[in-house]
mmCIF file with all atom_site columns, C-alpha atoms in Angstrom:
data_model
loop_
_atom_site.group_PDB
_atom_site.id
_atom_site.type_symbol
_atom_site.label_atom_id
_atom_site.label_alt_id
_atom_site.label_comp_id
_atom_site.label_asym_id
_atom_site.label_entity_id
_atom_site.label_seq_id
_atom_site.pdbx_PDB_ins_code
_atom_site.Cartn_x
_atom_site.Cartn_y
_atom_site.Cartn_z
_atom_site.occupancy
_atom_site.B_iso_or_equiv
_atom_site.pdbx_formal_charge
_atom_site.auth_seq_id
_atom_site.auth_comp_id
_atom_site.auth_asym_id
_atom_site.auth_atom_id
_atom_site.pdbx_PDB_model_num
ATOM 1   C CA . UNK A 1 1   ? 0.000  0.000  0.000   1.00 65.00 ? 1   UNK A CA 1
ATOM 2   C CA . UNK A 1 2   ? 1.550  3.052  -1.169  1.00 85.00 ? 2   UNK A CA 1
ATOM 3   C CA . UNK A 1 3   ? 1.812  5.492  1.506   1.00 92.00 ? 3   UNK A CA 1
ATOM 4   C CA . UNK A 1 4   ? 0.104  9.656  0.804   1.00 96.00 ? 4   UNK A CA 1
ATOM 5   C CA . UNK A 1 5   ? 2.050  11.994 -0.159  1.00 96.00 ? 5   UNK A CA 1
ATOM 6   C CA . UNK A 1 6   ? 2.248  15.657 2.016   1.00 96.00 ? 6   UNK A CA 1
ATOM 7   C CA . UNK A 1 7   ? 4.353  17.935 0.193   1.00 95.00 ? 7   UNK A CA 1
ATOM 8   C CA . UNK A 1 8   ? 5.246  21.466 1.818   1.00 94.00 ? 8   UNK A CA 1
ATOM 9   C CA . UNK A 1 9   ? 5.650  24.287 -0.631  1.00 92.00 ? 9   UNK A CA 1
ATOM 10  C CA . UNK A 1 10  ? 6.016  27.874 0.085   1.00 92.00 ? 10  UNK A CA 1
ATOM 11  C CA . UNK A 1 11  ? 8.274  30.855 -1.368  1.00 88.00 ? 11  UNK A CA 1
ATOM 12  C CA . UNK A 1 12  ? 11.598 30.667 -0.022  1.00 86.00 ? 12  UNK A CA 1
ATOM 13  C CA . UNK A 1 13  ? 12.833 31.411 3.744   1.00 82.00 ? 13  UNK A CA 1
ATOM 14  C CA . UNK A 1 14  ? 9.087  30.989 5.047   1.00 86.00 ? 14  UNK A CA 1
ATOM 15  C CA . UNK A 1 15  ? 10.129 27.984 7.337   1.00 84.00 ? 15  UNK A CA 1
ATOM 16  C CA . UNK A 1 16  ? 9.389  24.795 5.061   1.00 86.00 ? 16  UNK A CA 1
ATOM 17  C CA . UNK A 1 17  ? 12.372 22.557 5.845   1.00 83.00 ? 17  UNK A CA 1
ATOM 18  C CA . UNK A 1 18  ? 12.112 23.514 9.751   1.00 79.00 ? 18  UNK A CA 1
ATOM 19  C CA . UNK A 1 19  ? 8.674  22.207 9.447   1.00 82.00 ? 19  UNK A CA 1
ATOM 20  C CA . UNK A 1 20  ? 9.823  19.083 8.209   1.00 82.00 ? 20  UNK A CA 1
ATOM 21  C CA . UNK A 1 21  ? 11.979 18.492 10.592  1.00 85.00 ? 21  UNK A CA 1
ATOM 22  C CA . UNK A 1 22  ? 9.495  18.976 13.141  1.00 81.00 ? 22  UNK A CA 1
ATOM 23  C CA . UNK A 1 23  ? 6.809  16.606 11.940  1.00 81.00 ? 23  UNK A CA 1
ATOM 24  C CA . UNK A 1 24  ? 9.875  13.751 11.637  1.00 77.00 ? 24  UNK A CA 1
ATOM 25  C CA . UNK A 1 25  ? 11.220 14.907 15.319  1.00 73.00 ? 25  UNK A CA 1
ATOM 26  C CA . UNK A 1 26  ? 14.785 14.685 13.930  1.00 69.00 ? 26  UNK A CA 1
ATOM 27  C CA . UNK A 1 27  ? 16.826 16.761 11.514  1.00 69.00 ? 27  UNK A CA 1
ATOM 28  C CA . UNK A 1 28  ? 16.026 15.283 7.918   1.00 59.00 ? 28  UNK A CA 1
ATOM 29  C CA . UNK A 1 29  ? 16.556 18.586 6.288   1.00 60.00 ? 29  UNK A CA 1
ATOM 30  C CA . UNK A 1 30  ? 19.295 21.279 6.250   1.00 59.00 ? 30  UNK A CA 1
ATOM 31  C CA . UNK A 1 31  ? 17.820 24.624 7.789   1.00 50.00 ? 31  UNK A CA 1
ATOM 32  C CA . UNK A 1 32  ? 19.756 27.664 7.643   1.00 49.00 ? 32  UNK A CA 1
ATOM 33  C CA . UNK A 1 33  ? 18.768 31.854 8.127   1.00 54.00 ? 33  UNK A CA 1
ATOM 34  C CA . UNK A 1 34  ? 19.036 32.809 4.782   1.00 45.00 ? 34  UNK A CA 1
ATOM 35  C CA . UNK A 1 35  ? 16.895 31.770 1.641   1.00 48.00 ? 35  UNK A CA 1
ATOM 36  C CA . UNK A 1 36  ? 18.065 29.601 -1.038  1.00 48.00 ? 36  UNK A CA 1
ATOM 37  C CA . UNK A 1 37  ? 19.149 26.004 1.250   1.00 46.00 ? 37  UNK A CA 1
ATOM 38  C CA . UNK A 1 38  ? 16.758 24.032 0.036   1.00 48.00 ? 38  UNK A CA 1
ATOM 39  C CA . UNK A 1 39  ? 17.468 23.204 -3.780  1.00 54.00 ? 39  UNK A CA 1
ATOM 40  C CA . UNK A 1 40  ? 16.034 19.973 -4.198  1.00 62.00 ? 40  UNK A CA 1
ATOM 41  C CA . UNK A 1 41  ? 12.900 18.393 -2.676  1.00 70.00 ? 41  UNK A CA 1
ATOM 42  C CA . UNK A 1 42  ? 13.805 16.215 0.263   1.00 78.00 ? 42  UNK A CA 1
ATOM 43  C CA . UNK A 1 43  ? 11.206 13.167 0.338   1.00 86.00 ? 43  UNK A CA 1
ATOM 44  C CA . UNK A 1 44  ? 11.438 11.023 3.999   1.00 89.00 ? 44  UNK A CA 1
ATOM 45  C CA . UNK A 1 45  ? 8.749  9.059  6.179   1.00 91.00 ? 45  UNK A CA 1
ATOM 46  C CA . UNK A 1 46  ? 6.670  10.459 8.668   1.00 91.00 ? 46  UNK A CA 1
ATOM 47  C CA . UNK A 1 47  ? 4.279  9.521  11.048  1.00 91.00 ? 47  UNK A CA 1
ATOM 48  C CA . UNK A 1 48  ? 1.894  11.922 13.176  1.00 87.00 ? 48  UNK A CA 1
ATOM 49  C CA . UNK A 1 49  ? -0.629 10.116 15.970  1.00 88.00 ? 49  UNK A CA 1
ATOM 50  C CA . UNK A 1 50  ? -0.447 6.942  14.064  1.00 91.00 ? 50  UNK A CA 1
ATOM 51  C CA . UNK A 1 51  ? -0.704 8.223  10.715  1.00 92.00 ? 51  UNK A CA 1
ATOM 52  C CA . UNK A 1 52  ? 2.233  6.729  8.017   1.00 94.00 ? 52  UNK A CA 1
ATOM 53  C CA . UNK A 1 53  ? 2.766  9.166  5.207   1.00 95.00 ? 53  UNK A CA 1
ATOM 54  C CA . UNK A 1 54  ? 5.769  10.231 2.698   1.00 94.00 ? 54  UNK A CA 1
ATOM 55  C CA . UNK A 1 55  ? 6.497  14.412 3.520   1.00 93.00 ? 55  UNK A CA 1
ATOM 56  C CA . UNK A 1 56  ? 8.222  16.449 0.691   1.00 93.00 ? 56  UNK A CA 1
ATOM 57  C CA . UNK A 1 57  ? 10.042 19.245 1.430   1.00 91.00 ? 57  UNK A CA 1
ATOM 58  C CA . UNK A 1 58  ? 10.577 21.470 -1.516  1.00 90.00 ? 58  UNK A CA 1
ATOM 59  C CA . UNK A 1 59  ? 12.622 24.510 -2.160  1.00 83.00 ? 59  UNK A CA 1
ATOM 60  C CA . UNK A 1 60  ? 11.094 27.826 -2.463  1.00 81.00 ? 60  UNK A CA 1
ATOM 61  C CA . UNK A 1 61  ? 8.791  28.879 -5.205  1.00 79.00 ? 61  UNK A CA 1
ATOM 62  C CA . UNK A 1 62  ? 9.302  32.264 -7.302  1.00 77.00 ? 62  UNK A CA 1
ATOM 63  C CA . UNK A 1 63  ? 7.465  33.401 -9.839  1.00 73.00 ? 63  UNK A CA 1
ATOM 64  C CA . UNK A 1 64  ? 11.047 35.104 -11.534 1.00 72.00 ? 64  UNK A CA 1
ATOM 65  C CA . UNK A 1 65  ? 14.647 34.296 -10.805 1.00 68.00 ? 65  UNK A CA 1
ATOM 66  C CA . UNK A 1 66  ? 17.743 32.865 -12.011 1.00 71.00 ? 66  UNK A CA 1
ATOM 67  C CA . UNK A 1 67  ? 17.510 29.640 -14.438 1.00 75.00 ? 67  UNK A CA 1
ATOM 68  C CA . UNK A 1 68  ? 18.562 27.621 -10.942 1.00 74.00 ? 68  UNK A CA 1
ATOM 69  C CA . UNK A 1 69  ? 15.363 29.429 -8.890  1.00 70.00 ? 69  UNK A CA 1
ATOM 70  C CA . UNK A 1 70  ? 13.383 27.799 -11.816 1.00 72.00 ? 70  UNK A CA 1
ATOM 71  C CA . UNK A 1 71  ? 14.825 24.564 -11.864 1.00 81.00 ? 71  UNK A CA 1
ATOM 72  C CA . UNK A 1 72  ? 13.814 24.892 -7.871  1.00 78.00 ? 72  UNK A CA 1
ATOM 73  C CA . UNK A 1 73  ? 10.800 26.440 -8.546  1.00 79.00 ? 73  UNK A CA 1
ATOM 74  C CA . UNK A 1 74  ? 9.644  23.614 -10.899 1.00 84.00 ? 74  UNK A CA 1
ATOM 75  C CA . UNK A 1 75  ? 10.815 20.563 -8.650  1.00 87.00 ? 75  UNK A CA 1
ATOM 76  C CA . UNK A 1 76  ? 8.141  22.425 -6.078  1.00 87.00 ? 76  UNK A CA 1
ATOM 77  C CA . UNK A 1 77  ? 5.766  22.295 -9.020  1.00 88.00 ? 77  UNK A CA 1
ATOM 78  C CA . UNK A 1 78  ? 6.420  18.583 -9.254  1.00 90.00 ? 78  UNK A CA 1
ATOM 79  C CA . UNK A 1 79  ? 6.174  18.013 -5.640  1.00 92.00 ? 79  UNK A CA 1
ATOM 80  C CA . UNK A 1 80  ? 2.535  19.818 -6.062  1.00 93.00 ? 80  UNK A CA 1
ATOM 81  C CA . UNK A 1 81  ? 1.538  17.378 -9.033  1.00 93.00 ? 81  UNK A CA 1
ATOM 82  C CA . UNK A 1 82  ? 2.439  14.249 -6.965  1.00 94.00 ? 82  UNK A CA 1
ATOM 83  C CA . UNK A 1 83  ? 1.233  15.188 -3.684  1.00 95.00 ? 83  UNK A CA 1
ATOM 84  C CA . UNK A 1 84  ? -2.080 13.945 -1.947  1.00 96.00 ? 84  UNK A CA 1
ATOM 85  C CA . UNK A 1 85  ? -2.155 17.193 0.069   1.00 95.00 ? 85  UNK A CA 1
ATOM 86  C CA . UNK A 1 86  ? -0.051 20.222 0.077   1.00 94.00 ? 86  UNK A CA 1
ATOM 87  C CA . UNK A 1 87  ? 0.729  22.655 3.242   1.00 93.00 ? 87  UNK A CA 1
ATOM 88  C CA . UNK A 1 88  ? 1.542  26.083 1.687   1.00 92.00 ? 88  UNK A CA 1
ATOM 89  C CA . UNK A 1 89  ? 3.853  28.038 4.122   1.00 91.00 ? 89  UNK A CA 1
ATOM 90  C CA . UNK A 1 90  ? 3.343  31.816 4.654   1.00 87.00 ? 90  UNK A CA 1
ATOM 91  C CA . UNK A 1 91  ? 5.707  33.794 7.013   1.00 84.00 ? 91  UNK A CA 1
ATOM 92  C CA . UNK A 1 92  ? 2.749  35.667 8.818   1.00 83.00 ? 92  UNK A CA 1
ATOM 93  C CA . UNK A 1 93  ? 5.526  38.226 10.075  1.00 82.00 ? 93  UNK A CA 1
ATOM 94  C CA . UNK A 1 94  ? 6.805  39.311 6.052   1.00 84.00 ? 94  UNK A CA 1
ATOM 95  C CA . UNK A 1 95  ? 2.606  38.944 5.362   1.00 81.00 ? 95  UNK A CA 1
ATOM 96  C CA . UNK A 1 96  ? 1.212  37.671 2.172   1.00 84.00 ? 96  UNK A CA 1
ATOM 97  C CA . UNK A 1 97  ? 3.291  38.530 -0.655  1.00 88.00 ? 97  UNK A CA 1
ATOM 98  C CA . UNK A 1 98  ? 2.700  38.361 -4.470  1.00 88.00 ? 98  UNK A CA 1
ATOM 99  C CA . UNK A 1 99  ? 4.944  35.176 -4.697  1.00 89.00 ? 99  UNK A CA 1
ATOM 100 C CA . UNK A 1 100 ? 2.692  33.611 -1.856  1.00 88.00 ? 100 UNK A CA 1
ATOM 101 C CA . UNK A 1 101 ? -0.606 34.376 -4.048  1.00 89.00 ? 101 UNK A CA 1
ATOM 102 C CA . UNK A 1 102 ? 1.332  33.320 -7.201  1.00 89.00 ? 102 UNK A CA 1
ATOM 103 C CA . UNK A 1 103 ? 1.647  29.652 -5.353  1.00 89.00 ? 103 UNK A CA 1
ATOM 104 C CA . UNK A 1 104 ? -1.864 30.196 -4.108  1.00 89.00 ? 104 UNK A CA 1
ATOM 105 C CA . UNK A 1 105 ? -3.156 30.330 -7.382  1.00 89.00 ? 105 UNK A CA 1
ATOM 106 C CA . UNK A 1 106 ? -1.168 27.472 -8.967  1.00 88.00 ? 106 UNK A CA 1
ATOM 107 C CA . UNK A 1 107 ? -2.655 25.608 -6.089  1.00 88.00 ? 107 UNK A CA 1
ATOM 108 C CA . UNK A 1 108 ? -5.800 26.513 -6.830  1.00 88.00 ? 108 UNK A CA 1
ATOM 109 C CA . UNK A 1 109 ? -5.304 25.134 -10.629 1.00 89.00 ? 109 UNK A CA 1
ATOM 110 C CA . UNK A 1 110 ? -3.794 21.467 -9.530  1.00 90.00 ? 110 UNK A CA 1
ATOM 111 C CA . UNK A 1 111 ? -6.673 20.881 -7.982  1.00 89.00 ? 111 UNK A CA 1
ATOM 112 C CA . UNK A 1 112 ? -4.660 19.446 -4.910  1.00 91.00 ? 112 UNK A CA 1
ATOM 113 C CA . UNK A 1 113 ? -6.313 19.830 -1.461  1.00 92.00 ? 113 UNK A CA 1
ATOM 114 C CA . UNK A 1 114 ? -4.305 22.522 0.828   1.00 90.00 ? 114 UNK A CA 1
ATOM 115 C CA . UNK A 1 115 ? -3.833 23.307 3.830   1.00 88.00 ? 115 UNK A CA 1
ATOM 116 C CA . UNK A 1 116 ? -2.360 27.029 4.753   1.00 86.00 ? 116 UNK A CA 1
ATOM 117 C CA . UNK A 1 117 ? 0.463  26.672 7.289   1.00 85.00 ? 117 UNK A CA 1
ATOM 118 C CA . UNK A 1 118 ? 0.905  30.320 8.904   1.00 81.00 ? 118 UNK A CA 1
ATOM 119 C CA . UNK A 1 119 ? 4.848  30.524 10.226  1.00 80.00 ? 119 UNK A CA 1
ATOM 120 C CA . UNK A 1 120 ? 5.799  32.804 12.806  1.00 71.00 ? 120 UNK A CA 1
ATOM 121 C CA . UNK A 1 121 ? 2.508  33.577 15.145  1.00 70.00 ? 121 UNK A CA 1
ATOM 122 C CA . UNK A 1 122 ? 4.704  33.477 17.970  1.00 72.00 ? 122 UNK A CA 1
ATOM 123 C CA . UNK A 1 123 ? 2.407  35.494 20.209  1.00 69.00 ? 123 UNK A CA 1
ATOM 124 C CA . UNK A 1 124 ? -1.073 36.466 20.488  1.00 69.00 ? 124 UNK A CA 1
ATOM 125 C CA . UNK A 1 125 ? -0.548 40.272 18.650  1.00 68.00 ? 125 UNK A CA 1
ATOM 126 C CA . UNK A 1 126 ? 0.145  38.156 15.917  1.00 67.00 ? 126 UNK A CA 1
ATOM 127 C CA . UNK A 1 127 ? -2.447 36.308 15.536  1.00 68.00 ? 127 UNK A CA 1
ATOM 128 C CA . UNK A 1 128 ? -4.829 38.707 14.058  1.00 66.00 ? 128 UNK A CA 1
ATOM 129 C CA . UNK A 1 129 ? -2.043 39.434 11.496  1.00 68.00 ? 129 UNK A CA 1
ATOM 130 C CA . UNK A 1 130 ? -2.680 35.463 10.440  1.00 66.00 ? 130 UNK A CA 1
ATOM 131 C CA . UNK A 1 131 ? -6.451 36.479 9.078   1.00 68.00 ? 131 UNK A CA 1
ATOM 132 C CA . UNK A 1 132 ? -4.526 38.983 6.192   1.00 71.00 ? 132 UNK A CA 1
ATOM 133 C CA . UNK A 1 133 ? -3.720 35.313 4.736   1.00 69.00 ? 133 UNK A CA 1
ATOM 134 C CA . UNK A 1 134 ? -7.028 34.627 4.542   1.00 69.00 ? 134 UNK A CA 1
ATOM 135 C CA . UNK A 1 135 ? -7.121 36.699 0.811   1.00 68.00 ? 135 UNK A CA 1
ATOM 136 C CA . UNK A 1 136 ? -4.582 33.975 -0.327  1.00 77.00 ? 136 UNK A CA 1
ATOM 137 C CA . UNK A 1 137 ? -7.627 31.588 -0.290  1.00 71.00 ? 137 UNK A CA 1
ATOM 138 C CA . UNK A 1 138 ? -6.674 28.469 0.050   1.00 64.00 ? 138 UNK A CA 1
ATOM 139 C CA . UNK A 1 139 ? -8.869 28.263 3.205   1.00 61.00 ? 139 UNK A CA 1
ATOM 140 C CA . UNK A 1 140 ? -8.403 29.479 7.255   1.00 60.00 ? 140 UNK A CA 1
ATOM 141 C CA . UNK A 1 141 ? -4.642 29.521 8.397   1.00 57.00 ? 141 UNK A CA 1
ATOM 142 C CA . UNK A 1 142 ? -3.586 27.234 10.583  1.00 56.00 ? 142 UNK A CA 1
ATOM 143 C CA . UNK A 1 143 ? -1.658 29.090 13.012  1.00 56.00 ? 143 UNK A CA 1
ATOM 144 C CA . UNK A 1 144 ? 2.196  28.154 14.497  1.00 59.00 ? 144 UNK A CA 1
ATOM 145 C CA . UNK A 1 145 ? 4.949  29.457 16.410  1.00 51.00 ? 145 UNK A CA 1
ATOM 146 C CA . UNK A 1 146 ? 7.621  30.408 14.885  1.00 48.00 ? 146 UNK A CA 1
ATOM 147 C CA . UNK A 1 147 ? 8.785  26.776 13.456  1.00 46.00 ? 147 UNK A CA 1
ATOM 148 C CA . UNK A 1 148 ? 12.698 26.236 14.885  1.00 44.00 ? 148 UNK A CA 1
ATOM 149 C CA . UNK A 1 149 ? 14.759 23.765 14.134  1.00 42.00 ? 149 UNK A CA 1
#
């Protein structure tokens, strides 16, 4: 029985990998503080209360960048096409930007069910920033401190 497939996709720097390693309680992927890590998707097992599934961690989406950002870009794109479920990643701090919609609305055309992961509500004045993500559409954020490796 094949396993489903969670992949986590977000612009870059939002928290994606740190989320991974979370969900797998060890360090499966390389986190660092500046953008750009993560350049190819990073596939491992997970399990959360009893539930076996395959978690892809993908590099950070762009609309524009170098010919490498869209070799990255369309590995996430891959990831997307393959994936049971995605969990788009939003830094609610840095607030939607016109990348996240961008990867909004190319969720939106796969068809994939989503879940909207907002990064960074470390405290309860945050929180009401989390509802600006609301416009992104994929459905009601899910809200997280900020994810640490």
């Amino acid at each position: 029985m094949t396993r489903p497939v969670v992949a986590v996709v977000g612009r870059p720097n939002v928290g994606k990998s740190t989320l991974l390693n979370r969900v797998v309680g060890r360090r499966a992927a390389i986190v660092e503080e500046h953008p750009g890590v993560t350049r190819d998707r990073k596939d491992v097992d997970a399990d959360w209360l009893g539930r076996r599934f395959r978690l892809v961690d993908t590099g950070g989406w762009m609309a524009r960048g170098t010919s490498l950002d869209d070799k990255v870009s369309a590995q996430s794109e891959r990831a997307i096409a393959e994936a049971d479920v995605v969990l788009l990643v939003v830094d609610v701090v840095t607030g939607a930007t016109d990348d996240d919609a961008r990867v909004a609305e190319l969720l939106r055309r796969s068809g994939t069910p989503v879940l909207l992961v907002a990064n960074k509500v470390d405290d309860a004045g945050r929180e009401g920033d989390m509802w600006e993500l609301l416009r992104l559409g994929p459905g009601e954020p899910f809200p997280g401190r900020t994810i640490r490796g």
